[in-house]
Amino acid sequence: MSRHALWVGFVAAGLLLVAGRSGAEPAEGVGTLFRLGTSARSLGWGGVSAAVADGVGALANPAALGRIETLGVSSLYASGFGGTSYGALDFAAPLVALSAVFLDSGAIPLGAGALRFTSYGLVGSVGLPIGPVGVGVRWRFLRVAQPFVGHGWALDPGLLVDLGRLRLGLIWEAAASAPMVYEGSVRSDAWTPDLVLGAAWTVSPAEDVVWTAAADLRGALRGRTTLVGGMEAWIGGLGARVGWDGSGPTFGLSAVLSWLRVDWSTSVRSDLGASHRISLGVAF
């Protein structure tokens, strides 16, 4: 592993702990920025994404985009210990979604000086419905700006099968990719391919009442499988959820008021306390 990869792993692991989301997936390696998520709804029930259509969010399963019927915009911002900042802006329309994400560590004291880690990501997704089956592909571009400069990209195909109450999803992460290359260095860091397999079961016991149980199995290609998931309940325009993200419990609440949607989530850690996320969404 190159010196660049070691720095990425060290800094990103600390930032993931600050964000309160460090156990479901390995912190080290290329693409850590994208594992922080952009949807407070998804993060509230363990970070599920493969079989849950989130409306807005290019980082979710791209195969779900074929079932979106409206335009939507959402944003998320989180600030952690030591000045760490993380934010995302998502746009989704029928068949297509775009995301921009950033992560800034702030100044990290290091000996007589300081280290700062900043990275940016762009995500573009397209999806098509074919009867009860949806297919799609997601493109992720990553640029590291400090303490060194590098870039790379990955393509992630997705599949979603809608059987009514039951939905089955698959995301093949980094099925094709260009490794991270760094200015002034001949070394590069490859993306790690993985499969995310998901299932979601939805029932409606009464009018305006919807319950959904969802789970994702990750790490099949990495040799370290992790199961995450949880439950979600909606009564009219109010939603609540509980989940497990591989390291601890997660909770979330949602409110939909006409064209505006607010999602809140928290993850609980015995060593770091609670971490909170809020995302705002607008539908047209």
XYZ file of N, CA and C in Angstrom:
852
model
N 0.847 -1.185 0.000
C 0.000 0.000 0.000
C 0.885 1.239 0.000
N 0.506 2.294 -0.788
C 1.337 3.474 -0.908
C 1.198 4.376 0.304
N 2.145 5.334 0.410
C 2.086 6.316 1.499
C 0.788 7.104 1.440
N 0.311 7.399 0.209
C -0.940 8.137 0.074
C -2.099 7.353 0.667
N -2.168 6.066 0.373
C -3.273 5.239 0.880
C -3.252 5.166 2.400
N -2.058 5.108 2.986
C -1.970 5.061 4.445
C -2.511 6.343 5.066
N -2.178 7.485 4.450
C -2.710 8.741 4.971
C -4.224 8.785 4.825
N -4.747 8.348 3.675
C -6.189 8.340 3.468
C -6.870 7.471 4.512
N -6.328 6.278 4.728
C -6.938 5.376 5.702
C -6.917 5.938 7.097
N -5.783 6.539 7.506
C -5.652 7.090 8.855
C -6.638 8.233 9.080
N -6.649 9.184 8.158
C -7.511 10.350 8.338
C -8.975 9.980 8.192
N -9.296 9.168 7.184
C -10.695 8.821 6.954
C -11.274 8.008 8.097
N -10.473 7.131 8.686
C -10.964 6.360 9.826
C -11.351 7.283 10.969
N -10.536 8.287 11.240
C -10.867 9.236 12.295
C -12.106 10.037 11.970
N -12.261 10.444 10.701
C -13.430 11.220 10.321
C -14.699 10.392 10.397
N -14.619 9.121 10.049
C -15.794 8.272 10.150
C -16.223 8.099 11.599
N -15.251 7.993 12.503
C -15.597 7.892 13.923
C -16.264 9.169 14.398
N -15.748 10.302 13.948
C -16.358 11.570 14.324
C -17.787 11.643 13.806
N -18.004 11.123 12.589
C -19.351 11.155 12.016
C -20.261 10.152 12.681
N -19.707 9.245 13.483
C -20.547 8.295 14.194
C -21.014 7.140 13.346
N -20.263 6.806 12.292
C -20.733 5.762 11.391
C -19.544 4.930 10.943
N -18.930 4.221 11.856
C -17.628 3.655 11.558
C -17.592 2.149 11.455
N -18.683 1.439 11.672
C -18.530 0.007 11.769
C -19.114 -0.799 10.652
N -20.077 -0.257 9.920
C -20.762 -1.075 8.944
C -19.861 -1.473 7.795
N -18.922 -0.602 7.441
C -18.034 -0.886 6.333
C -16.619 -0.486 6.732
N -15.603 -1.087 6.121
C -14.247 -0.729 6.476
C -13.964 0.725 6.191
N -13.247 1.389 7.098
C -12.978 2.814 6.933
C -11.835 3.053 5.962
N -10.960 2.088 5.804
C -9.787 2.327 4.986
C -10.110 2.114 3.521
N -9.257 2.706 2.648
C -9.378 2.431 1.235
C -10.021 3.575 0.478
N -10.016 3.425 -0.870
C -10.567 4.431 -1.765
C -12.096 4.443 -1.643
N -12.689 5.632 -1.698
C -14.143 5.749 -1.698
C -14.779 5.886 -0.339
N -13.981 6.086 0.717
C -14.543 6.251 2.056
C -15.540 7.400 2.105
N -15.285 8.474 1.375
C -16.177 9.626 1.363
C -17.610 9.229 1.039
N -17.793 8.334 0.073
C -19.133 7.971 -0.369
C -19.862 7.086 0.630
N -19.132 6.453 1.555
C -19.777 5.589 2.537
C -20.435 6.367 3.671
N -20.190 7.676 3.730
C -20.820 8.481 4.771
C -22.303 8.698 4.505
N -22.743 8.541 3.256
C -24.156 8.651 2.946
C -24.628 10.082 2.778
N -25.739 10.267 2.054
C -26.310 11.592 1.834
C -27.759 11.683 2.272
N -28.339 10.601 2.752
C -29.746 10.580 3.130
C -29.897 10.277 4.611
N -30.470 11.217 5.364
C -30.714 10.971 6.784
C -31.754 9.867 6.968
N -32.646 9.704 6.000
C -33.625 8.621 6.105
C -32.920 7.268 6.088
N -32.050 7.047 5.107
C -31.329 5.780 5.014
C -30.462 5.547 6.237
N -29.767 6.598 6.700
C -28.885 6.456 7.856
C -29.665 6.137 9.121
N -30.931 6.534 9.184
C -31.744 6.271 10.359
C -32.119 4.831 10.552
N -32.087 4.045 9.478
C -32.359 2.609 9.651
C -31.214 1.741 9.151
N -30.028 2.155 9.596
C -28.849 1.330 9.400
C -28.061 1.587 8.149
N -28.508 2.513 7.290
C -27.791 2.790 6.052
C -28.202 1.919 4.888
N -29.391 1.314 4.934
C -29.837 0.461 3.831
C -29.981 1.278 2.555
N -29.711 0.660 1.410
C -29.802 1.374 0.142
C -30.173 0.482 -1.034
N -29.875 -0.806 -0.992
C -30.009 -1.648 -2.180
C -31.455 -1.861 -2.607
N -32.380 -2.005 -1.667
C -33.769 -2.309 -2.012
C -34.732 -1.216 -1.576
N -34.211 -0.074 -1.124
C -35.045 1.022 -0.643
C -34.925 2.191 -1.608
N -36.015 2.554 -2.266
C -36.026 3.695 -3.171
C -36.212 4.956 -2.346
N -35.181 5.824 -2.323
C -35.189 6.978 -1.427
C -35.654 8.255 -2.096
N -36.095 8.171 -3.346
C -36.574 9.364 -4.019
C -35.428 10.214 -4.536
N -34.712 10.887 -3.633
C -33.573 11.713 -4.007
C -32.316 11.071 -3.447
N -31.297 10.961 -4.276
C -30.037 10.417 -3.781
C -29.349 9.553 -4.806
N -28.348 10.104 -5.481
C -27.622 9.344 -6.489
C -26.763 8.259 -5.877
N -26.531 8.313 -4.550
C -25.726 7.280 -3.910
C -26.542 6.047 -3.548
N -27.842 6.094 -3.718
C -28.666 4.914 -3.499
C -28.585 4.017 -4.732
N -29.395 2.956 -4.752
C -29.384 2.031 -5.893
C -29.847 2.761 -7.155
N -29.022 2.879 -8.189
C -29.440 3.607 -9.394
C -30.613 2.950 -10.110
N -30.829 1.668 -9.887
C -31.933 0.978 -10.541
C -33.288 1.474 -10.064
N -33.357 2.171 -8.921
C -34.624 2.693 -8.403
C -35.059 3.959 -9.121
N -34.169 4.584 -9.908
C -34.500 5.855 -10.542
C -35.593 5.729 -11.585
N -35.783 4.537 -12.123
C -36.831 4.342 -13.112
C -38.225 4.465 -12.536
N -38.361 4.503 -11.212
C -39.675 4.586 -10.569
C -39.932 5.951 -9.939
N -39.009 6.893 -10.125
C -39.225 8.250 -9.635
C -40.136 9.000 -10.599
N -41.134 9.704 -10.059
C -42.112 10.400 -10.897
C -42.045 11.910 -10.758
N -41.254 12.439 -9.811
C -41.187 13.874 -9.588
C -39.730 14.335 -9.555
N -39.554 15.663 -9.619
C -38.238 16.250 -9.421
C -38.019 16.485 -7.937
N -36.778 16.339 -7.488
C -36.504 16.544 -6.075
C -35.091 17.041 -5.841
N -34.931 17.839 -4.790
C -33.632 18.342 -4.370
C -33.516 18.139 -2.871
N -32.381 17.652 -2.400
C -32.180 17.503 -0.965
C -30.751 17.892 -0.602
N -30.554 18.245 0.670
C -29.233 18.628 1.139
C -29.007 18.066 2.527
N -27.729 17.851 2.869
C -27.348 17.343 4.185
C -26.038 17.993 4.580
N -25.939 18.364 5.866
C -24.698 18.926 6.381
C -24.468 18.406 7.788
N -23.219 18.054 8.099
C -22.868 17.580 9.438
C -21.541 18.192 9.830
N -21.439 18.617 11.082
C -20.204 19.174 11.628
C -19.830 18.385 12.859
N -18.561 17.930 12.927
C -18.144 17.077 14.030
C -17.074 17.730 14.865
N -16.464 16.921 15.734
C -15.426 17.411 16.622
C -14.235 17.927 15.826
N -13.577 18.951 16.360
C -12.346 19.440 15.748
C -12.544 20.177 14.448
N -13.794 20.596 14.122
C -14.035 21.358 12.915
C -14.287 20.523 11.683
N -14.488 19.219 11.824
C -14.779 18.367 10.676
C -16.126 18.738 10.070
N -16.171 18.899 8.745
C -17.404 19.254 8.050
C -17.669 18.255 6.933
N -18.938 17.875 6.788
C -19.351 16.974 5.719
C -20.683 17.469 5.186
N -20.821 17.519 3.858
C -22.061 17.997 3.277
C -22.352 17.336 1.946
N -23.619 17.417 1.531
C -24.040 16.809 0.273
C -25.212 17.584 -0.301
N -25.285 17.620 -1.613
C -26.413 18.206 -2.330
C -26.833 17.223 -3.408
N -28.126 16.821 -3.388
C -28.633 15.811 -4.309
C -29.729 16.391 -5.186
N -29.792 15.917 -6.424
C -30.878 16.247 -7.347
C -31.311 14.964 -8.024
N -32.626 14.762 -8.094
C -33.143 13.559 -8.757
C -34.342 13.914 -9.618
N -34.455 13.243 -10.739
C -35.568 13.364 -11.665
C -35.849 11.969 -12.198
N -36.972 11.782 -12.887
C -37.208 10.467 -13.482
C -36.020 10.017 -14.326
N -35.447 8.877 -13.986
C -34.375 8.199 -14.706
C -32.969 8.694 -14.385
N -32.811 9.827 -13.699
C -31.461 10.372 -13.499
C -31.337 11.037 -12.134
N -30.121 10.984 -11.557
C -29.835 11.657 -10.287
C -28.385 12.117 -10.279
N -28.133 13.215 -9.556
C -26.795 13.781 -9.428
C -26.536 14.110 -7.967
N -25.301 13.963 -7.525
C -24.915 14.293 -6.154
C -23.547 14.956 -6.151
N -23.357 15.889 -5.212
C -22.052 16.473 -4.935
C -21.823 16.374 -3.437
N -20.668 15.860 -3.021
C -20.363 15.676 -1.604
C -18.968 16.214 -1.319
N -18.752 16.635 -0.063
C -17.429 17.101 0.321
C -17.148 16.712 1.762
N -15.878 16.621 2.094
C -15.428 16.315 3.446
C -14.189 17.140 3.733
N -14.199 17.862 4.870
C -13.083 18.721 5.268
C -12.782 18.446 6.730
N -11.579 17.995 7.013
C -11.213 17.622 8.378
C -10.942 18.823 9.272
N -10.713 20.001 8.683
C -10.187 21.098 9.473
C -8.728 20.819 9.797
N -8.106 21.685 10.551
C -6.696 21.518 10.893
C -6.537 20.456 11.985
N -5.728 19.422 11.701
C -5.441 18.352 12.656
C -4.007 18.549 13.156
N -3.812 18.855 14.459
C -2.453 19.059 14.972
C -1.575 17.838 14.716
N -0.362 18.087 14.206
C 0.572 17.009 13.900
C 1.982 17.512 14.159
N 2.536 17.136 15.326
C 3.866 17.604 15.679
C 3.871 19.113 15.843
N 4.805 19.757 15.158
C 4.891 21.209 15.244
C 3.958 21.905 14.262
N 3.326 21.152 13.385
C 2.452 21.737 12.385
C 1.048 21.190 12.467
N 0.393 21.117 11.313
C -0.981 20.625 11.245
C -1.213 19.963 9.894
N -2.134 19.020 9.875
C -2.515 18.316 8.658
C -3.983 18.600 8.381
N -4.323 18.802 7.117
C -5.718 19.016 6.726
C -6.060 18.090 5.578
N -7.199 17.421 5.712
C -7.636 16.481 4.683
C -8.940 16.984 4.088
N -8.965 17.215 2.763
C -10.193 17.608 2.077
C -10.380 16.738 0.844
N -11.603 16.342 0.595
C -11.922 15.550 -0.597
C -13.315 15.917 -1.082
N -13.522 15.693 -2.379
C -14.775 16.052 -3.026
C -15.216 14.885 -3.900
N -16.517 14.730 -4.031
C -17.030 13.659 -4.858
C -18.191 14.114 -5.715
N -18.269 13.601 -6.925
C -19.406 13.803 -7.819
C -19.983 12.441 -8.163
N -21.306 12.357 -8.161
C -21.979 11.097 -8.451
C -23.071 11.354 -9.480
N -23.099 10.551 -10.532
C -24.160 10.601 -11.520
C -24.751 9.218 -11.707
N -26.086 9.128 -11.707
C -26.753 7.831 -11.826
C -27.864 7.907 -12.859
N -28.052 6.811 -13.579
C -29.182 6.671 -14.501
C -29.828 5.314 -14.256
N -31.149 5.245 -14.430
C -31.862 3.990 -14.230
C -33.039 3.869 -15.179
N -33.361 2.641 -15.554
C -34.467 2.373 -16.466
C -35.353 1.272 -15.900
N -36.694 1.421 -16.007
C -37.592 0.339 -15.601
C -37.882 -0.600 -16.769
N -37.851 -1.885 -16.492
C -38.215 -2.897 -17.492
C -39.237 -3.811 -16.827
N -40.506 -3.425 -16.882
C -41.536 -4.157 -16.148
C -41.275 -4.056 -14.655
N -41.300 -5.182 -13.954
C -41.044 -5.143 -12.508
C -39.565 -5.030 -12.151
N -38.697 -4.985 -13.162
C -37.249 -4.942 -12.942
C -36.717 -3.556 -13.292
N -35.844 -3.041 -12.457
C -35.149 -1.807 -12.750
C -33.661 -2.074 -12.887
N -33.021 -1.430 -13.850
C -31.573 -1.543 -14.031
C -30.997 -0.145 -14.053
N -29.766 -0.011 -13.604
C -29.147 1.302 -13.591
C -27.652 1.200 -13.392
N -26.988 2.344 -13.496
C -25.553 2.396 -13.280
C -25.231 3.726 -12.594
N -24.242 3.683 -11.714
C -23.831 4.855 -10.943
C -22.348 5.114 -11.217
N -22.002 6.383 -11.476
C -20.609 6.791 -11.708
C -20.177 7.656 -10.536
N -19.056 7.293 -9.893
C -18.527 8.057 -8.765
C -17.140 8.592 -9.130
N -16.978 9.889 -8.978
C -15.688 10.529 -9.217
C -15.190 11.107 -7.900
N -13.972 10.785 -7.519
C -13.392 11.231 -6.267
C -12.143 12.059 -6.532
N -12.079 13.202 -5.875
C -10.882 14.048 -5.956
C -10.428 14.375 -4.543
N -9.173 14.096 -4.247
C -8.544 14.478 -2.992
C -7.746 15.749 -3.245
N -7.965 16.784 -2.399
C -7.314 18.070 -2.617
C -6.180 18.340 -1.636
N -6.277 17.829 -0.408
C -5.248 18.013 0.615
C -5.145 16.741 1.439
N -3.978 16.370 1.916
C -2.666 17.033 1.846
C -1.920 16.758 0.549
N -2.542 16.028 -0.374
C -1.969 15.776 -1.682
C -3.128 15.823 -2.666
N -2.850 15.777 -3.948
C -3.879 15.899 -4.979
C -3.969 14.598 -5.753
N -5.179 14.067 -5.880
C -5.370 12.831 -6.634
C -6.810 12.701 -7.087
N -7.057 11.776 -8.018
C -8.422 11.574 -8.504
C -8.563 10.166 -9.071
N -9.808 9.697 -9.132
C -10.134 8.399 -9.695
C -11.649 8.265 -9.796
N -12.113 7.198 -10.446
C -13.557 7.015 -10.602
C -13.919 5.537 -10.573
N -15.226 5.276 -10.352
C -15.729 3.905 -10.331
C -17.137 3.864 -10.905
N -17.484 2.741 -11.534
C -18.830 2.494 -12.052
C -19.478 1.370 -11.248
N -20.752 1.603 -10.828
C -21.471 0.648 -9.985
C -22.812 0.290 -10.622
N -22.946 -0.849 -11.296
C -24.250 -1.265 -11.814
C -25.208 -1.627 -10.676
N -26.505 -1.463 -10.930
C -27.505 -1.796 -9.930
C -28.686 -2.535 -10.538
N -29.386 -3.288 -9.698
C -30.556 -4.052 -10.120
C -31.600 -3.976 -9.009
N -32.866 -3.782 -9.374
C -33.952 -3.747 -8.400
C -35.143 -4.500 -8.967
N -35.614 -5.501 -8.228
C -36.765 -6.298 -8.631
C -37.916 -5.972 -7.677
N -39.020 -5.458 -8.235
C -40.179 -5.058 -7.447
C -41.274 -6.107 -7.612
N -41.514 -6.875 -6.547
C -42.525 -7.930 -6.570
C -43.760 -7.540 -5.751
N -44.005 -6.242 -5.653
C -45.129 -5.764 -4.862
C -44.677 -5.449 -3.446
N -45.079 -6.280 -2.505
C -44.655 -6.061 -1.126
C -43.160 -6.307 -0.929
N -42.585 -7.178 -1.759
C -41.174 -7.542 -1.625
C -40.350 -6.885 -2.734
N -39.241 -6.253 -2.338
C -38.286 -5.707 -3.292
C -36.916 -6.297 -3.005
N -36.210 -6.671 -4.065
C -34.867 -7.225 -3.965
C -33.918 -6.355 -4.768
N -32.775 -6.013 -4.171
C -31.845 -5.121 -4.842
C -30.415 -5.608 -4.796
N -29.626 -5.137 -5.739
C -28.203 -5.484 -5.823
C -27.442 -4.292 -6.369
N -26.308 -3.978 -5.751
C -25.385 -2.963 -6.248
C -24.003 -3.592 -6.323
N -23.393 -3.549 -7.491
C -22.042 -4.080 -7.686
C -21.091 -2.894 -7.673
N -20.501 -2.623 -6.528
C -19.642 -1.470 -6.375
C -18.287 -1.686 -7.064
N -17.862 -0.654 -7.803
C -16.563 -0.669 -8.493
C -16.426 -1.861 -9.429
N -17.490 -2.160 -10.164
C -17.407 -3.207 -11.177
C -16.386 -2.828 -12.246
N -16.278 -1.541 -12.518
C -15.227 -1.005 -13.381
C -14.713 0.265 -12.708
N -13.427 0.548 -12.842
C -12.891 1.713 -12.147
C -11.552 2.129 -12.734
N -11.181 3.374 -12.437
C -9.839 3.885 -12.700
C -9.215 4.184 -11.347
N -8.059 3.654 -11.032
C -7.473 3.831 -9.703
C -7.156 5.289 -9.400
N -7.048 5.585 -8.118
C -6.633 6.917 -7.695
C -5.171 7.128 -8.087
N -4.911 8.212 -8.796
C -3.540 8.578 -9.152
C -3.249 9.942 -8.534
N -1.990 10.162 -8.161
C -1.628 11.345 -7.398
C -0.559 12.138 -8.126
N -0.687 13.451 -8.051
C 0.295 14.326 -8.689
C 1.669 14.134 -8.051
N 2.666 14.007 -8.888
C 4.026 13.865 -8.405
C 4.370 12.482 -7.896
N 3.521 11.472 -8.155
C 3.791 10.118 -7.687
C 3.449 9.116 -8.780
N 4.208 8.018 -8.846
C 3.923 6.967 -9.819
C 3.031 5.887 -9.213
N 2.735 6.002 -7.905
C 1.899 5.017 -7.238
C 0.431 5.328 -7.458
N -0.409 4.310 -7.317
C -1.850 4.479 -7.440
C -2.549 3.543 -6.467
N -3.812 3.849 -6.154
C -4.609 3.036 -5.238
C -5.886 2.594 -5.935
N -6.136 1.291 -5.940
C -7.295 0.742 -6.637
C -8.536 0.777 -5.751
N -9.701 0.898 -6.389
C -10.974 0.760 -5.708
C -11.191 -0.721 -5.379
N -11.895 -1.001 -4.310
C -12.169 -2.378 -3.909
C -13.583 -2.769 -4.328
N -13.741 -3.705 -5.260
C -15.093 -4.123 -5.667
C -15.841 -4.789 -4.511
N -17.159 -4.673 -4.528
C -17.980 -5.318 -3.513
C -19.402 -5.456 -4.033
N -20.160 -6.364 -3.421
C -21.575 -6.543 -3.710
C -22.394 -6.120 -2.494
N -23.461 -5.363 -2.754
C -24.432 -5.029 -1.719
C -25.748 -5.696 -2.119
N -26.211 -6.636 -1.313
C -27.456 -7.364 -1.575
C -28.495 -6.900 -0.563
N -29.684 -6.536 -1.049
C -30.692 -5.999 -0.143
C -32.075 -6.541 -0.401
N -32.914 -6.478 0.631
C -34.310 -6.880 0.536
C -35.138 -5.946 1.398
N -36.360 -5.661 0.964
C -37.289 -4.826 1.719
C -38.687 -5.412 1.600
N -39.402 -5.454 2.735
C -40.765 -6.006 2.790
C -41.682 -4.919 3.333
N -42.749 -4.583 2.592
C -43.651 -3.494 2.962
C -45.074 -4.011 3.112
N -45.740 -3.583 4.184
C -47.154 -3.904 4.406
C -47.872 -2.627 4.806
N -49.202 -2.595 4.552
C -50.034 -1.456 4.922
C -51.230 -1.974 5.712
N -51.114 -2.044 7.051
C -52.189 -2.622 7.860
C -53.426 -1.752 7.939
N -53.318 -0.468 7.600
C -54.461 0.440 7.650
C -54.229 1.578 6.669
N -55.261 2.338 6.410
C -55.133 3.457 5.494
C -54.140 4.473 6.043
N -53.238 4.949 5.190
C -52.203 5.910 5.543
C -51.175 5.355 6.531
N -51.136 4.028 6.714
C -50.155 3.400 7.589
C -49.310 2.433 6.754
N -47.999 2.611 6.758
C -47.089 1.761 5.971
C -45.928 1.344 6.850
N -45.662 0.041 6.898
C -44.522 -0.503 7.628
C -43.571 -1.151 6.631
N -42.269 -0.935 6.819
C -41.267 -1.543 5.944
C -40.103 -2.071 6.779
N -39.704 -3.300 6.494
C -38.489 -3.886 7.070
C -37.476 -4.044 5.933
N -36.243 -3.613 6.148
C -35.231 -3.665 5.090
C -33.889 -4.058 5.673
N -33.080 -4.728 4.848
C -31.743 -5.138 5.280
C -30.819 -5.201 4.074
N -29.541 -4.921 4.305
C -28.488 -5.049 3.299
C -27.405 -5.976 3.826
N -26.884 -6.830 2.959
C -25.724 -7.648 3.260
C -24.569 -7.127 2.429
N -23.484 -6.722 3.086
C -22.338 -6.115 2.415
C -21.078 -6.909 2.682
N -20.104 -6.717 1.807
C -18.795 -7.315 2.025
C -18.595 -8.678 1.413
N -19.494 -9.119 0.530
C -19.385 -10.454 -0.046
C -18.095 -10.633 -0.836
N -17.612 -9.572 -1.476
C -16.379 -9.663 -2.264
C -15.153 -9.243 -1.462
N -15.350 -8.761 -0.245
C -14.232 -8.319 0.589
C -13.852 -9.355 1.638
N -14.677 -10.399 1.766
C -14.385 -11.426 2.749
C -14.804 -11.077 4.157
N -15.515 -9.937 4.329
C -15.991 -9.525 5.648
C -17.439 -9.070 5.510
N -18.368 -9.987 5.624
C -19.768 -9.654 5.423
C -20.351 -8.967 6.657
N -21.213 -8.010 6.410
C -21.878 -7.263 7.459
C -23.348 -7.120 7.102
N -24.222 -7.340 8.072
C -25.664 -7.198 7.876
C -26.127 -5.933 8.583
N -26.778 -5.045 7.834
C -27.335 -3.827 8.403
C -28.809 -3.762 8.025
N -29.597 -3.011 8.781
C -31.000 -2.896 8.437
C -31.836 -2.387 9.584
N -33.169 -2.430 9.386
C -34.056 -1.946 10.422
C -35.498 -1.908 9.973
N -36.312 -1.163 10.714
C -37.745 -1.038 10.478
C -38.100 0.432 10.308
N -39.110 0.683 9.451
C -39.627 2.028 9.243
C -41.148 1.989 9.274
N -41.783 2.996 9.907
C -43.239 3.091 9.967
C -43.671 4.504 9.594
N -44.697 4.586 8.726
C -45.265 5.867 8.334
C -46.736 5.908 8.729
N -47.152 7.024 9.309
C -48.562 7.305 9.552
C -48.842 8.667 8.924
N -49.495 8.663 7.786
C -49.673 9.896 7.048
C -48.338 10.465 6.629
N -48.072 11.731 7.000
C -46.825 12.376 6.632
C -45.750 12.317 7.682
N -45.924 11.457 8.705
C -44.938 11.312 9.766
C -44.315 9.922 9.718
N -42.989 9.852 9.789
C -42.288 8.571 9.727
C -41.312 8.416 10.878
N -41.095 7.165 11.279
C -40.113 6.854 12.328
C -39.421 5.567 11.951
N -38.150 5.424 12.364
C -37.397 4.224 12.001
C -36.356 3.917 13.079
N -35.966 2.655 13.102
C -34.928 2.188 14.008
C -34.093 1.170 13.244
N -32.791 1.112 13.512
C -31.947 0.187 12.755
C -30.650 -0.131 13.463
N -29.816 -0.881 12.748
C -28.491 -1.281 13.220
C -27.537 -1.130 12.044
N -26.436 -0.360 12.220
C -25.538 -0.079 11.107
C -24.244 -0.883 11.142
N -24.203 -1.936 11.983
C -23.019 -2.764 12.073
C -22.167 -2.450 13.283
N -22.356 -1.260 13.873
C -21.608 -0.878 15.061
C -22.496 -0.508 16.235
N -23.718 -0.094 15.949
C -24.608 0.324 17.011
C -25.978 0.659 16.475
N -26.908 1.018 17.384
C -28.273 1.328 16.963
C -28.380 2.683 16.285
N -29.368 2.804 15.419
C -29.673 4.067 14.750
C -31.161 4.338 14.888
N -31.525 5.616 14.846
C -32.920 6.021 14.964
C -33.167 7.172 14.007
N -34.426 7.347 13.595
C -34.728 8.435 12.686
C -36.185 8.837 12.729
N -36.446 10.080 12.347
C -37.796 10.630 12.246
C -37.898 11.415 10.940
N -39.102 11.479 10.386
C -39.344 12.233 9.158
C -40.686 12.942 9.246
N -40.763 14.063 8.532
C -42.024 14.792 8.406
C -42.124 15.315 6.982
N -43.264 15.058 6.347
C -43.522 15.538 4.995
C -44.661 16.543 5.071
N -44.367 17.782 4.682
C -45.341 18.863 4.719
C -45.479 19.417 3.312
N -46.496 18.953 2.596
C -46.713 19.374 1.222
C -45.478 19.082 0.380
N -44.736 20.114 -0.043
C -43.590 19.930 -0.925
C -42.278 19.792 -0.172
N -42.307 19.969 1.157
C -41.083 19.950 1.961
C -40.993 18.676 2.784
N -39.788 18.103 2.831
C -39.550 16.907 3.639
C -38.313 17.128 4.508
N -38.436 16.768 5.805
C -37.327 16.874 6.745
C -37.061 15.488 7.322
N -35.816 15.031 7.229
C -35.402 13.736 7.790
C -34.308 13.968 8.825
N -34.453 13.329 9.974
C -33.444 13.392 11.031
C -33.032 11.978 11.403
N -31.747 11.797 11.684
C -31.280 10.482 12.124
C -30.195 10.661 13.171
N -30.024 9.648 13.984
C -28.945 9.643 14.965
C -28.392 8.234 15.086
N -27.096 8.128 15.299
C -26.452 6.848 15.579
C -25.787 6.964 16.940
N -25.847 5.900 17.717
C -25.390 5.937 19.105
C -24.150 5.076 19.253
N -23.092 5.638 19.872
C -21.862 4.915 20.147
C -21.532 5.059 21.632
N -21.146 3.968 22.262
C -20.824 4.010 23.686
C -19.598 4.877 23.963
N -18.667 4.958 22.987
C -17.438 5.717 23.210
C -17.530 7.155 22.734
N -18.374 7.427 21.725
C -18.436 8.762 21.143
C -19.747 9.483 21.397
N -20.726 8.797 22.007
C -22.025 9.416 22.201
C -22.856 9.343 20.938
N -23.773 10.280 20.779
C -24.706 10.274 19.647
C -24.240 11.239 18.560
N -24.467 10.856 17.300
C -24.190 11.696 16.155
C -25.504 11.956 15.428
N -25.759 13.211 15.038
C -27.046 13.572 14.445
C -26.860 14.043 13.005
N -27.836 13.682 12.162
C -27.859 14.149 10.776
C -29.256 14.702 10.469
N -29.316 15.759 9.706
C -30.589 16.318 9.234
C -30.460 16.574 7.735
N -31.432 16.103 6.970
C -31.469 16.404 5.552
C -32.809 17.043 5.205
N -32.769 17.989 4.293
C -33.958 18.696 3.830
C -34.197 18.363 2.366
N -35.455 18.093 2.014
C -35.783 17.750 0.640
C -36.975 18.548 0.136
N -36.940 18.872 -1.159
C -38.023 19.600 -1.792
C -38.449 18.824 -3.024
N -39.753 18.566 -3.167
C -40.289 17.844 -4.326
C -41.122 18.788 -5.173
N -41.015 18.618 -6.497
C -41.755 19.478 -7.435
C -42.751 18.626 -8.227
